[in-house]
The first five atom37 places (N, CA, C, CB, O) and aatype in JSON, in Angstrom:
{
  "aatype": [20, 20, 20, 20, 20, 20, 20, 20, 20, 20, 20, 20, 20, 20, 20, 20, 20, 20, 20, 20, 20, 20, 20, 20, 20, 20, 20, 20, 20, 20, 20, 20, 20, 20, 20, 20, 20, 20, 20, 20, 20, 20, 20, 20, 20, 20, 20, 20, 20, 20, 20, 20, 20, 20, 20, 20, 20, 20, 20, 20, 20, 20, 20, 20, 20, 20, 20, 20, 20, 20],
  "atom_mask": [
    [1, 1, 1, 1, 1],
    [1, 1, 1, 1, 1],
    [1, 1, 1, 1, 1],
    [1, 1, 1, 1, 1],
    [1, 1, 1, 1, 1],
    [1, 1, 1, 1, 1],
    [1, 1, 1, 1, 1],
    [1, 1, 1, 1, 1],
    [1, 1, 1, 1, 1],
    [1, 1, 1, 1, 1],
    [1, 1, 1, 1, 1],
    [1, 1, 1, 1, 1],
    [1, 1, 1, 1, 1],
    [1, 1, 1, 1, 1],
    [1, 1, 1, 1, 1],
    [1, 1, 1, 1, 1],
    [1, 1, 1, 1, 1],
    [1, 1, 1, 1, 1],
    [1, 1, 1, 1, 1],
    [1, 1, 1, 1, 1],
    [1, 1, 1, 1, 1],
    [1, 1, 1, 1, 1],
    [1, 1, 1, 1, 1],
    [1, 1, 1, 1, 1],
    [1, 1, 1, 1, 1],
    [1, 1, 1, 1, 1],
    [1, 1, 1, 1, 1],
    [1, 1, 1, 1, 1],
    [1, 1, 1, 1, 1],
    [1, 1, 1, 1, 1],
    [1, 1, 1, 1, 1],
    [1, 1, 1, 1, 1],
    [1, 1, 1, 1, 1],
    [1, 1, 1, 1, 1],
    [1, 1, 1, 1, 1],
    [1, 1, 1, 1, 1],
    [1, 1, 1, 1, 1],
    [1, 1, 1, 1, 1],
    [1, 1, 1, 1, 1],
    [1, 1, 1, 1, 1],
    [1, 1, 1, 1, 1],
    [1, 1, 1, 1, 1],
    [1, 1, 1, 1, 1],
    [1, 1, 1, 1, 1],
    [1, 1, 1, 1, 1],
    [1, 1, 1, 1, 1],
    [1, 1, 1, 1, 1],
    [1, 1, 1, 1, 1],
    [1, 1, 1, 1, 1],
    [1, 1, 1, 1, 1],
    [1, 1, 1, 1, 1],
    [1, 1, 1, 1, 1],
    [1, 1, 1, 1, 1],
    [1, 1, 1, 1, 1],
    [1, 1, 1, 1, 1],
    [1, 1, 1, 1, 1],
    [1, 1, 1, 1, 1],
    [1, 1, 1, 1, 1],
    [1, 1, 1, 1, 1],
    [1, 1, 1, 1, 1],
    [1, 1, 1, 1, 1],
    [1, 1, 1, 1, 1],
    [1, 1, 1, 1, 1],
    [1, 1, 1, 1, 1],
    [1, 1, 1, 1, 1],
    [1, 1, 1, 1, 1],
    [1, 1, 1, 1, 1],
    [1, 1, 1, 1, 1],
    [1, 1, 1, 1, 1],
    [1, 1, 1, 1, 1]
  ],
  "atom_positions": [
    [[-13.89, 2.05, -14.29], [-14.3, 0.71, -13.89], [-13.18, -0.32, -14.08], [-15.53, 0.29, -14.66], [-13.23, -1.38, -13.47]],
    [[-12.16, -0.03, -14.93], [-11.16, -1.21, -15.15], [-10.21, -1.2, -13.82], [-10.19, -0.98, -16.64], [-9.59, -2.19, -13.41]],
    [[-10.22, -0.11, -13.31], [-9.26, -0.12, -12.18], [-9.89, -0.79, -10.91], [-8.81, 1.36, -11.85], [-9.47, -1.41, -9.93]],
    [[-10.88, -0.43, -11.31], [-12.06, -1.08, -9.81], [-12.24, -2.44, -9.91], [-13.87, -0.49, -9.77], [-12.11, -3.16, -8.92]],
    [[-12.53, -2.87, -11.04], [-12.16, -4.44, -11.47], [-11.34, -4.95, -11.78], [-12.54, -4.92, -12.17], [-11.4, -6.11, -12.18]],
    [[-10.23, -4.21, -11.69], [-8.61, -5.25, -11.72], [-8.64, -6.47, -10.7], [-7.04, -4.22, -11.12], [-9.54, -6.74, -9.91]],
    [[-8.02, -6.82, -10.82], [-7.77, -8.41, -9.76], [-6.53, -7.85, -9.05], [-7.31, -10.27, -10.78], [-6.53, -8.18, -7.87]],
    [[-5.52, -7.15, -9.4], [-4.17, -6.87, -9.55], [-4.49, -5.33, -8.33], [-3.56, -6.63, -11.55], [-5.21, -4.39, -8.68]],
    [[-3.79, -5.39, -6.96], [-4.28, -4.25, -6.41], [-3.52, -3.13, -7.12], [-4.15, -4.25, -4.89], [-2.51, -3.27, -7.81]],
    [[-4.33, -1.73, -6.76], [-4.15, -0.9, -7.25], [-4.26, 0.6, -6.44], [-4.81, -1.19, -8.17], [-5.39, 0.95, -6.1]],
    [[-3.46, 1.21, -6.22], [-3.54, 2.33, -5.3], [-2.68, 3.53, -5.87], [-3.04, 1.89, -3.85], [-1.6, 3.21, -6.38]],
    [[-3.1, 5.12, -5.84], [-2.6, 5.91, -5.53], [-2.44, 6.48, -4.39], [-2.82, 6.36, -6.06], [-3.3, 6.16, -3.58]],
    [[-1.41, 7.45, -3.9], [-0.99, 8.21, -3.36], [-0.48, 9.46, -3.51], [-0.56, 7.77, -3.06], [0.52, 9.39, -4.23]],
    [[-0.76, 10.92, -3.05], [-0.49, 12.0, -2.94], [1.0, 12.01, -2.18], [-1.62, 12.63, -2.36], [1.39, 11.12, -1.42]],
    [[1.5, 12.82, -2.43], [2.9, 13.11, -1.24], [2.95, 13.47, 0.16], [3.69, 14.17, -1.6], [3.88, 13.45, 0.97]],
    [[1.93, 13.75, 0.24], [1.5, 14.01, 1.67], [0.96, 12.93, 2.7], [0.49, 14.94, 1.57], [0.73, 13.15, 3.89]],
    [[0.8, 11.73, 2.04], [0.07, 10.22, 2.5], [-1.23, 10.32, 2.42], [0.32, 9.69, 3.99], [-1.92, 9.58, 3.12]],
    [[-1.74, 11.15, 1.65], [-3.22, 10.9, 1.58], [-3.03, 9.7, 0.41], [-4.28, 12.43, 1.11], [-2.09, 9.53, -0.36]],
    [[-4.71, 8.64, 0.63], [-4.35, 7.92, -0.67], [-5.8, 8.61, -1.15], [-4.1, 5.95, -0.68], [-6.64, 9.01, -0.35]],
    [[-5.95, 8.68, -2.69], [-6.49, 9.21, -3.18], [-7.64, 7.92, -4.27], [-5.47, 10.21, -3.63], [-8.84, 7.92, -4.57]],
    [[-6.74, 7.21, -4.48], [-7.67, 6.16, -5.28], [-7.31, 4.63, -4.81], [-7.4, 6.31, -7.06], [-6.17, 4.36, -4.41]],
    [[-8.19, 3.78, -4.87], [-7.87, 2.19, -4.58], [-8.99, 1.81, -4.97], [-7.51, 1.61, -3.09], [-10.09, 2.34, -5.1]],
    [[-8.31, 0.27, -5.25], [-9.05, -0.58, -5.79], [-9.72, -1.47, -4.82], [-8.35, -1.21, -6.67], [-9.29, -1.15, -3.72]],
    [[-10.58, -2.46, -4.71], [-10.98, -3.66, -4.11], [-9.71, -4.52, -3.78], [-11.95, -4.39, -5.04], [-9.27, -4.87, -2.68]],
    [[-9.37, -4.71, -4.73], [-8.19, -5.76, -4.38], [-6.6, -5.0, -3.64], [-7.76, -6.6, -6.08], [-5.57, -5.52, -3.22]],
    [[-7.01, -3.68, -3.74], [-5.88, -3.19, -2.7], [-6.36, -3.23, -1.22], [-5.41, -1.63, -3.03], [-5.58, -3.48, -0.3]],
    [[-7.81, -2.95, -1.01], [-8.22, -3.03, 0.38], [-7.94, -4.7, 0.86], [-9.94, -2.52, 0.5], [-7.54, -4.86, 2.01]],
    [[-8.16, -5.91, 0.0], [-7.83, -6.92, 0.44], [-7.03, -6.94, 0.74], [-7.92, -7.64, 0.07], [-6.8, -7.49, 1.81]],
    [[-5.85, -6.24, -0.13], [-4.23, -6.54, 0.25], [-3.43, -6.25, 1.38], [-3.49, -5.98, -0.54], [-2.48, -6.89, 1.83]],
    [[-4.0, -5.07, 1.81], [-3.68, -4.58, 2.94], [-4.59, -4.64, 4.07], [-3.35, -3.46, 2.72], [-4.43, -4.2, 5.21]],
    [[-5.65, -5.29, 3.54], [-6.34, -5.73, 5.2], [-7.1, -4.51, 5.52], [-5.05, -6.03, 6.66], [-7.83, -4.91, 6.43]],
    [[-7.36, -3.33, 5.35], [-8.35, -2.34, 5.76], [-9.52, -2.27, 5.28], [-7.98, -1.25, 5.62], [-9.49, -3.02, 4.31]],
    [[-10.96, -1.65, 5.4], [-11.74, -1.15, 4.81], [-11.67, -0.02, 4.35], [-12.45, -1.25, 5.26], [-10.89, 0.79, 4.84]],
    [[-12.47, 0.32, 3.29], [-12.49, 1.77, 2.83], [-12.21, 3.26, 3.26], [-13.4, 1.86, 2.59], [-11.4, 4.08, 2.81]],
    [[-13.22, 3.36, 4.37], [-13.18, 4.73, 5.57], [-11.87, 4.22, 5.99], [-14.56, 4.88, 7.1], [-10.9, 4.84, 5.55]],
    [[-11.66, 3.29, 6.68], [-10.56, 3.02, 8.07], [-9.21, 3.14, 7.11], [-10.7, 1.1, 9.1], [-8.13, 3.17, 7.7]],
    [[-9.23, 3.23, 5.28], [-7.62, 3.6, 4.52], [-7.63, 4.95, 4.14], [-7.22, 2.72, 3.01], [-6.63, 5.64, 3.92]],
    [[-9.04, 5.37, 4.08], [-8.49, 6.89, 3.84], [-8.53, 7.53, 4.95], [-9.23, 7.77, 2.86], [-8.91, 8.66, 4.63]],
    [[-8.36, 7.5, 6.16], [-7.84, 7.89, 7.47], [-6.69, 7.87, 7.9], [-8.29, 7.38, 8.26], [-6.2, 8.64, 8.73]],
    [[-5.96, 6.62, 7.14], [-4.17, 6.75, 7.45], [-3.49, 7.2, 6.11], [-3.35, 5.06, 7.92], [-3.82, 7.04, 4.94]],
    [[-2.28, 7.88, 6.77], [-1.18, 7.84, 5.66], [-0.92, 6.65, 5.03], [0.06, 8.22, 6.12], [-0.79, 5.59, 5.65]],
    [[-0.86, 6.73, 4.01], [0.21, 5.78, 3.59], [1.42, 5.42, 4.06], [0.52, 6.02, 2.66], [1.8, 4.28, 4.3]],
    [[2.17, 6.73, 4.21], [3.42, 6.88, 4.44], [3.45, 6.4, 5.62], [3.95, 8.07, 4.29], [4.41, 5.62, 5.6]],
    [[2.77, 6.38, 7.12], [2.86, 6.1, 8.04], [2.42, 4.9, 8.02], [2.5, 6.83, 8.7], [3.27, 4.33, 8.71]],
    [[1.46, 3.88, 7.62], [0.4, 2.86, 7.93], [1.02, 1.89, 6.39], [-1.62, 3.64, 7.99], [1.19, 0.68, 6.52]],
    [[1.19, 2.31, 5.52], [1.49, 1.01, 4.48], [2.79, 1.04, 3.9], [0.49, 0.93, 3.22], [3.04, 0.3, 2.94]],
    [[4.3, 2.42, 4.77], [5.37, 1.77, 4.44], [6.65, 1.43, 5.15], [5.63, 2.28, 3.61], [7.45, 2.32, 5.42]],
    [[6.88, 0.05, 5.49], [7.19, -0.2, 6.36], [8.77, 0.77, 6.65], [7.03, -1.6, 6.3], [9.39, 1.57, 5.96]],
    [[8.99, 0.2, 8.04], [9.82, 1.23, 8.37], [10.78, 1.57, 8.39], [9.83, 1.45, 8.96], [11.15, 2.71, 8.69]],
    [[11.71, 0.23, 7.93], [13.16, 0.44, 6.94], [13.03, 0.79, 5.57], [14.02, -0.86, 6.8], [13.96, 0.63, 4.78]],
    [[11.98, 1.23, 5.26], [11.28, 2.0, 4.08], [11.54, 3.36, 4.18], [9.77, 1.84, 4.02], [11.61, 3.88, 3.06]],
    [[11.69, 4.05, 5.01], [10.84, 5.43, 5.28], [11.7, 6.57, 4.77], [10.49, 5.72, 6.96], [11.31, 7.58, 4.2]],
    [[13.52, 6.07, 5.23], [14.25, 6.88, 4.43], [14.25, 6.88, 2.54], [15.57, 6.53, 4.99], [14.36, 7.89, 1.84]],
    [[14.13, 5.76, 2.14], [13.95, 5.81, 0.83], [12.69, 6.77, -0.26], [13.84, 4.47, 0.74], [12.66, 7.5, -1.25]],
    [[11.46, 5.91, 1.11], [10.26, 6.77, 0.8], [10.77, 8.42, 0.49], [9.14, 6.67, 2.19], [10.9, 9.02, -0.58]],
    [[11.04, 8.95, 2.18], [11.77, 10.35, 2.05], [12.78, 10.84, 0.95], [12.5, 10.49, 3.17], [12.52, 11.97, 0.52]],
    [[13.64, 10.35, 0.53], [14.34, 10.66, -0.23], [13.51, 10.74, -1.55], [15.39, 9.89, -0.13], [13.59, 11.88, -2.02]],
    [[12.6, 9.76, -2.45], [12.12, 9.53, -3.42], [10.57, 11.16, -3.53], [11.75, 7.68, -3.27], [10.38, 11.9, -4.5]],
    [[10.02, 11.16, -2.56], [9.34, 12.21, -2.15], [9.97, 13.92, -2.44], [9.21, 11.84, -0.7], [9.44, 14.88, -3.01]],
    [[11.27, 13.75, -1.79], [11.51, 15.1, -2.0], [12.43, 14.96, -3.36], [12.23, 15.87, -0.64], [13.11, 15.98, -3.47]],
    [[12.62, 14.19, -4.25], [13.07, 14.24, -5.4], [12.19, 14.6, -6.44], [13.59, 13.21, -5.61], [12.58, 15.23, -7.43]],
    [[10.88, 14.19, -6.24], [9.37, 14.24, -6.62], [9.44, 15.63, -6.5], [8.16, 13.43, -5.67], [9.59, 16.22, -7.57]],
    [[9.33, 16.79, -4.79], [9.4, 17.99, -5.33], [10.13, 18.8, -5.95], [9.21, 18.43, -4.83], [9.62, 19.77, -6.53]],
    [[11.76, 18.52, -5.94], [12.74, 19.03, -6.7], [12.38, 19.05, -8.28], [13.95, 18.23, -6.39], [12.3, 19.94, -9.13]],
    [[12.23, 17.85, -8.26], [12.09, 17.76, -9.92], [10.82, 18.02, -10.63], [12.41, 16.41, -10.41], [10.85, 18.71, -11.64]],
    [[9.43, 17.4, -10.08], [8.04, 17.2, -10.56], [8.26, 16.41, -11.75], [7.22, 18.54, -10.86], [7.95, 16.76, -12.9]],
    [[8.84, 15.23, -11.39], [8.55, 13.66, -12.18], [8.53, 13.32, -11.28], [9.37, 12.79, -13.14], [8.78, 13.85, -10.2]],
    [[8.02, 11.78, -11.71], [7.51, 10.37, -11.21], [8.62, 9.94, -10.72], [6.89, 9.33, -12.22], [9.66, 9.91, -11.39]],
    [[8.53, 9.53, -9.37], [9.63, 8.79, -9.08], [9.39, 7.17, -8.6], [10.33, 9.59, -8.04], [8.63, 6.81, -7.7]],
    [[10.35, 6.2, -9.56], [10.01, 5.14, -9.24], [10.97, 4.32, -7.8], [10.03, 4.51, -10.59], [10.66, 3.19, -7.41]]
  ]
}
């Protein structure tokens, strides 16, 4: 419940662009409803697109290694 009642949005993501958890205040943030965010990637739908190489790079460092990549 603290995550669901944060004020502060809040989202995971899988590596694959599924998102897996969000908060209320992440659906505000990004403007979707519930069903209509777990239907898009992330990767495709919330990062923009001079993003995508970094995304990529940070992703497959994620599988090389299996840490967190910030």
């Amino acid at each position: 419940t603290a995550i669901e009642s944060a004020s502060q949005p809040f989202g995971v993501g899988r590596p694959n662009g599924e998102l897996v958890l969000f908060n209320r205040a992440f659906l505000e943030l990004t403007g979707y409803g519930e069903e209509e965010l777990r239907q898009h990637s992330w990767i495709n739908t919330l990062t923009p697109p001079e993003w995508y190489e970094i995304e990529s790079q940070a992703i497959a460092e994620l599988h090389r290694t299996g840490l967190p990549q910030v």
